[in-house]
Coordinates of C-alpha atoms in Angstrom, one line a residue:
X1 CA 97.0 60.3 87.6
X2 CA 94.4 57.7 88.8
X3 CA 94.9 58.1 92.6
X4 CA 93.2 54.8 93.5
X5 CA 95.4 52.8 91.1
X6 CA 98.5 54.7 92.3
X7 CA 97.7 53.9 96.0
X8 CA 97.0 50.2 95.2
X9 CA 100.3 49.9 93.4
X10 CA 102.4 51.4 96.2
X11 CA 100.5 50.8 99.4
X12 CA 102.6 47.7 100.2
X13 CA 105.8 49.8 99.9
X14 CA 104.5 52.4 102.3
X15 CA 103.3 49.7 104.8
X16 CA 106.7 48.1 104.6
X17 CA 108.5 51.4 105.3
X18 CA 106.2 52.0 108.3
X19 CA 107.0 48.5 109.6
X20 CA 110.7 49.0 109.3
X21 CA 110.5 52.4 111.1
X22 CA 108.8 50.7 114.0
X23 CA 111.7 48.3 114.6
X24 CA 114.3 49.2 117.1
X25 CA 117.2 47.5 115.3
X26 CA 117.7 46.8 111.6
X27 CA 120.3 44.6 109.9
X28 CA 122.3 45.8 106.9
X29 CA 119.9 44.6 104.3
X30 CA 116.9 46.1 106.1
X31 CA 118.7 49.4 106.5
X32 CA 119.4 49.5 102.7
X33 CA 115.8 48.7 102.1
X34 CA 114.6 51.5 104.4
X35 CA 116.7 54.0 102.6
X36 CA 115.4 52.9 99.2
X37 CA 111.8 52.9 100.4
X38 CA 112.3 56.4 101.9
X39 CA 113.5 57.8 98.6
X40 CA 110.7 56.2 96.7
X41 CA 108.1 57.4 99.1
X42 CA 109.4 60.9 99.0
X43 CA 109.1 60.8 95.2
X44 CA 105.5 59.4 95.6
X45 CA 104.7 62.3 97.9
X46 CA 106.0 64.9 95.4
X47 CA 104.0 63.3 92.6
X48 CA 100.8 63.2 94.6
X49 CA 101.2 66.8 95.7
X50 CA 101.8 68.0 92.2
X51 CA 99.3 65.8 90.2
X52 CA 96.5 64.6 92.5
X53 CA 96.6 66.3 95.9
X54 CA 94.6 64.5 98.5
X55 CA 94.8 66.0 102.0
X56 CA 94.5 62.7 103.9
X57 CA 97.0 60.7 101.8
X58 CA 99.4 63.7 101.6
X59 CA 99.3 64.0 105.4
X60 CA 100.0 60.3 105.9
X61 CA 102.9 60.2 103.5
X62 CA 104.3 63.5 104.8
X63 CA 104.5 62.0 108.3
X64 CA 106.0 58.8 106.9
X65 CA 108.6 60.6 104.9
X66 CA 109.5 62.8 108.0
X67 CA 109.9 59.7 110.2
X68 CA 112.0 57.9 107.6
X69 CA 114.2 61.0 107.0
X70 CA 114.8 61.3 110.7
X71 CA 115.8 57.6 110.8
X72 CA 118.1 57.9 107.8
X73 CA 119.8 61.2 108.7
X74 CA 119.6 61.0 112.4
X75 CA 118.6 63.7 114.8
X76 CA 120.6 66.8 114.2
X77 CA 121.3 69.4 116.9
X78 CA 122.3 72.9 116.3
X79 CA 125.8 73.8 117.4
X80 CA 128.1 76.7 117.5
X81 CA 129.5 75.4 114.2
X82 CA 126.1 76.0 112.6
X83 CA 126.1 79.6 114.0
X84 CA 129.5 80.2 112.6
X85 CA 128.6 78.8 109.2
X86 CA 125.5 80.9 109.1
X87 CA 127.4 84.1 109.8
X88 CA 130.3 83.4 107.5
X89 CA 128.5 81.7 104.6
X90 CA 124.7 81.5 104.7
X91 CA 123.7 85.1 105.7
X92 CA 126.4 87.0 103.7
X93 CA 125.8 84.8 100.6
X94 CA 122.0 85.4 100.8
X95 CA 122.6 89.2 101.0
X96 CA 125.1 89.1 98.2
X97 CA 122.7 87.1 95.9
X98 CA 119.9 89.6 96.6
X99 CA 122.1 92.6 95.7
X100 CA 120.4 93.1 92.3
X101 CA 117.3 93.9 94.2
X102 CA 118.4 95.8 97.3
X103 CA 121.0 98.0 95.6
X104 CA 118.5 99.6 93.2
X105 CA 116.0 99.8 96.1
X106 CA 118.6 101.7 98.1
X107 CA 119.4 104.1 95.3
X108 CA 115.8 104.8 94.3
X109 CA 114.7 105.2 98.0
X110 CA 117.6 107.6 98.7
X111 CA 116.7 109.6 95.7
X112 CA 113.1 109.7 96.8
X113 CA 114.0 110.8 100.3
X114 CA 116.2 113.6 98.8
X115 CA 113.5 114.8 96.5
X116 CA 110.9 114.8 99.3
X117 CA 113.4 116.7 101.5
X118 CA 114.0 119.3 98.8
X119 CA 110.2 119.7 98.1
X120 CA 109.4 120.1 101.8
X121 CA 112.4 122.4 102.5
X122 CA 111.6 124.8 99.6
X123 CA 107.9 125.0 100.0
X124 CA 106.6 126.8 103.1
X125 CA 103.1 125.8 102.4
X126 CA 104.0 122.1 102.6
X127 CA 105.8 122.8 105.9
X128 CA 102.7 124.5 107.3
X129 CA 100.7 121.3 106.4
X130 CA 103.0 119.2 108.6
X131 CA 102.8 121.3 111.8
X132 CA 102.2 124.9 113.0
X133 CA 105.1 127.3 112.7
X134 CA 105.7 127.3 116.5
X135 CA 105.9 123.5 116.5
X136 CA 108.2 123.5 113.6
X137 CA 110.5 126.0 115.3
X138 CA 110.5 123.9 118.5
X139 CA 111.5 120.8 116.5
X140 CA 114.3 122.4 114.6
X141 CA 115.8 124.8 117.1
X142 CA 119.1 124.0 118.9
X143 CA 118.3 121.4 121.5
X144 CA 114.8 121.0 120.0
X145 CA 112.8 117.9 119.1
X146 CA 115.2 116.5 116.5
X147 CA 118.2 116.8 118.7
X148 CA 116.5 115.8 122.0
X149 CA 115.1 112.7 120.5
X150 CA 118.4 110.9 120.6
X151 CA 119.0 111.6 124.3
X152 CA 115.3 111.3 125.4
X153 CA 116.0 108.0 127.2
X154 CA 119.0 106.2 128.8
X155 CA 121.3 105.0 126.1
X156 CA 120.8 101.3 126.8
X157 CA 117.0 101.4 126.8
X158 CA 116.9 103.7 123.8
X159 CA 119.2 101.4 121.8
X160 CA 117.0 98.4 122.7
X161 CA 113.8 100.3 121.6
X162 CA 115.4 101.4 118.3
X163 CA 116.6 97.9 117.6
X164 CA 113.2 96.4 118.3
X165 CA 111.4 98.8 116.1
X166 CA 113.9 98.5 113.2
X167 CA 114.0 94.7 113.5
X168 CA 110.2 94.6 113.3
X169 CA 110.2 96.8 110.2
X170 CA 112.8 94.6 108.5
X171 CA 111.0 91.4 109.4
X172 CA 107.7 92.8 108.0
X173 CA 109.4 93.6 104.7
X174 CA 110.7 90.1 104.5
X175 CA 107.5 88.4 105.5
X176 CA 105.0 90.6 103.7
X177 CA 107.0 90.5 100.4
X178 CA 105.0 87.4 99.5
X179 CA 102.0 89.6 98.9
X180 CA 103.4 90.7 95.5
X181 CA 105.7 93.2 97.4
X182 CA 103.0 95.8 97.8
X183 CA 103.2 96.1 101.6
X184 CA 107.0 96.4 101.3
X185 CA 106.7 99.4 99.0
X186 CA 104.4 101.1 101.6
X187 CA 106.8 100.4 104.5
X188 CA 109.7 101.7 102.4
X189 CA 107.8 104.8 101.4
X190 CA 106.8 105.6 105.0
X191 CA 110.5 105.4 106.1
X192 CA 111.7 107.6 103.3
X193 CA 108.9 110.1 103.9
X194 CA 109.9 110.4 107.6
X195 CA 113.5 110.9 106.5
X196 CA 112.5 113.4 103.9
X197 CA 110.5 115.4 106.4
X198 CA 113.4 115.7 108.8
X199 CA 115.8 116.6 105.9
X200 CA 113.4 119.2 104.6
X201 CA 112.5 120.9 107.9
X202 CA 116.1 121.0 109.2
X203 CA 117.4 122.3 105.9
X204 CA 114.8 125.1 105.8
X205 CA 116.0 126.1 109.3
X206 CA 119.6 126.2 108.1
X207 CA 120.6 123.3 110.3
X208 CA 121.0 120.5 107.7
X209 CA 124.6 119.9 108.9
X210 CA 123.3 119.2 112.4
X211 CA 120.6 116.8 111.0
X212 CA 123.2 114.9 108.9
X213 CA 125.5 114.7 111.9
X214 CA 122.7 113.1 113.9
X215 CA 121.5 110.7 111.2
X216 CA 124.6 109.5 109.4
X217 CA 126.4 107.7 112.3
X218 CA 123.7 105.1 112.7
X219 CA 121.6 105.8 109.7
X220 CA 124.0 104.4 107.0
X221 CA 124.0 100.9 108.5
X222 CA 120.4 101.0 109.6
X223 CA 119.0 102.1 106.2
X224 CA 121.2 99.6 104.4
X225 CA 119.6 96.8 106.5
X226 CA 116.2 98.1 105.8
X227 CA 117.0 98.3 102.0
X228 CA 118.3 94.7 102.1
X229 CA 115.1 93.6 103.8
X230 CA 112.9 95.5 101.4
X231 CA 114.8 94.3 98.3
X232 CA 114.6 90.7 99.5
X233 CA 110.9 91.2 100.2
X234 CA 110.4 92.5 96.7
X235 CA 112.3 89.6 95.2
X236 CA 110.0 87.2 97.2
X237 CA 107.0 89.0 95.7
X238 CA 108.4 88.7 92.2
X239 CA 108.9 85.0 92.8
X240 CA 105.1 84.6 93.2
X241 CA 104.7 86.2 89.8
X242 CA 107.6 84.5 88.0
X243 CA 109.1 81.4 89.8
X244 CA 111.4 80.6 86.8
X245 CA 112.1 77.0 86.0
X246 CA 111.1 75.9 89.5
X247 CA 107.5 75.2 90.6
X248 CA 106.0 78.2 92.4
X249 CA 105.7 76.1 95.6
X250 CA 109.4 75.1 95.5
X251 CA 110.6 78.6 94.5
X252 CA 108.6 80.2 97.4
X253 CA 109.9 77.6 99.8
X254 CA 113.5 78.2 98.9
X255 CA 113.3 82.0 98.8
X256 CA 111.2 82.0 101.9
X257 CA 113.6 80.0 103.9
X258 CA 116.5 82.2 102.8
X259 CA 114.4 85.3 103.8
X260 CA 113.8 83.9 107.3
X261 CA 117.6 83.4 107.7
X262 CA 118.1 87.0 106.5
X263 CA 115.7 88.3 109.1
X264 CA 117.9 86.7 111.8
X265 CA 121.1 88.1 110.2
X266 CA 119.6 91.6 109.7
X267 CA 118.5 91.6 113.3
X268 CA 122.1 91.4 114.3
X269 CA 123.1 94.2 111.9
X270 CA 120.3 96.4 113.3
X271 CA 121.5 95.6 116.8
X272 CA 124.8 97.1 115.9
X273 CA 123.2 100.2 114.4
X274 CA 121.0 100.4 117.5
X275 CA 124.1 100.5 119.7
X276 CA 125.5 103.3 117.6
X277 CA 122.3 105.2 117.7
X278 CA 122.0 104.8 121.5
X279 CA 125.6 105.4 122.5
X280 CA 127.4 107.2 119.7
X281 CA 124.8 109.5 118.1
X282 CA 124.0 111.4 121.4
X283 CA 127.5 111.3 122.7
X284 CA 129.8 114.3 123.1
X285 CA 132.1 113.2 120.3
X286 CA 132.8 115.6 117.5
X287 CA 130.6 115.4 114.5
X288 CA 133.4 114.1 112.3
X289 CA 134.2 111.3 114.8
X290 CA 130.6 110.2 115.0
X291 CA 130.2 110.2 111.2
X292 CA 133.5 108.3 110.8
X293 CA 132.2 105.6 113.1
X294 CA 129.0 105.3 111.0
X295 CA 131.0 105.2 107.7
X296 CA 133.3 102.6 109.2
X297 CA 130.4 100.4 110.2
X298 CA 128.8 100.7 106.8
X299 CA 132.0 99.9 104.9
X300 CA 132.6 96.9 107.2
X301 CA 129.2 95.5 106.4
X302 CA 129.6 96.0 102.6
X303 CA 133.0 94.3 102.7
X304 CA 131.5 91.5 104.7
X305 CA 128.8 91.1 102.1
X306 CA 130.8 91.5 98.9
X307 CA 134.0 89.7 99.9
X308 CA 132.8 87.0 102.4
X309 CA 129.3 86.7 100.9
X310 CA 130.6 86.8 97.3
X311 CA 133.1 84.1 98.0
X312 CA 130.4 81.9 99.7
X313 CA 127.9 82.5 96.9
X314 CA 130.4 81.5 94.2
X315 CA 131.1 78.3 96.3
X316 CA 127.4 77.5 96.1
X317 CA 125.9 78.9 99.3
X318 CA 122.5 80.4 98.9
X319 CA 121.3 81.1 102.4
X320 CA 118.8 78.2 102.1
X321 CA 119.0 75.0 104.1
X322 CA 121.5 72.4 103.1
X323 CA 120.2 69.9 100.6
X324 CA 120.2 67.2 103.3
X325 CA 117.9 69.2 105.4
X326 CA 115.3 70.1 102.7
X327 CA 112.3 68.1 101.8
X328 CA 112.8 65.7 98.9
X329 CA 111.5 66.9 95.6
X330 CA 111.4 65.5 92.1
X331 CA 113.2 67.2 89.2
X332 CA 111.3 69.7 87.1
X333 CA 111.9 70.5 83.5
X334 CA 113.3 73.9 82.7

């Protein structure tokens, strides 16, 4: 593309659009003209960005398109209807669409944690490399470190702390996935290693049932949220490598926006698991009752994703912004 020729050919249209946007009132013909110029200018912007990027011209046209879009669509304010739509359509649909990534991630990660736990639990030399024998006994004894951890702080502050830490881990998986997914793999491995250490040490002390009774009530939902975040982050990293029929920029924008929405949704899921960890796990309820609460929460989330999310995904929901709220793009060949 000859940029100078392109600018000369379309400058008058851009100036006319700018002039129309400066007017307070437009008649019917001018309104139609504004819409047509907005659509053409959005197409011009996409062509320049893909064929002959020029920072100064791109900046001017981006601002012009944003102003025109605001004038055409009007200022939109978020409402409770948007929140409801996000929770019943956008978020569950995004999680459902990512299931081919997070379900294998969950299975492989759980297998890794189990293998690490078995390796640590059956090899005393590995246990001795983790801590001294006296420290290990202190951690695994009745009322020791592993049990005292869940009642170390008041329930409310402990739940808030757990929620903050887990939400940060999930957000990092979603954000850092763009770096080819490598940071996500490290975050996931660190989590599984910590789980495997607890599994192995408590099993070697003959107290695996106690460990599972402490972890399962909140851990099922918590780990599922982490697996969803990790799987989505890995999918985002794969998008960098293979964007499919979309341009890499468009693909990353679409998947990135959906990932941001998932971060918000997963924060709510982790808030629930944090409440369970803060109030249910250290409670005096029987082990079977605590585990039943954890299984119920996990099943409720899976039903939410596969039933509500599956229905929304089949209806066209993706977790991305509505088409009217996305930047205008030109079609690309498959």
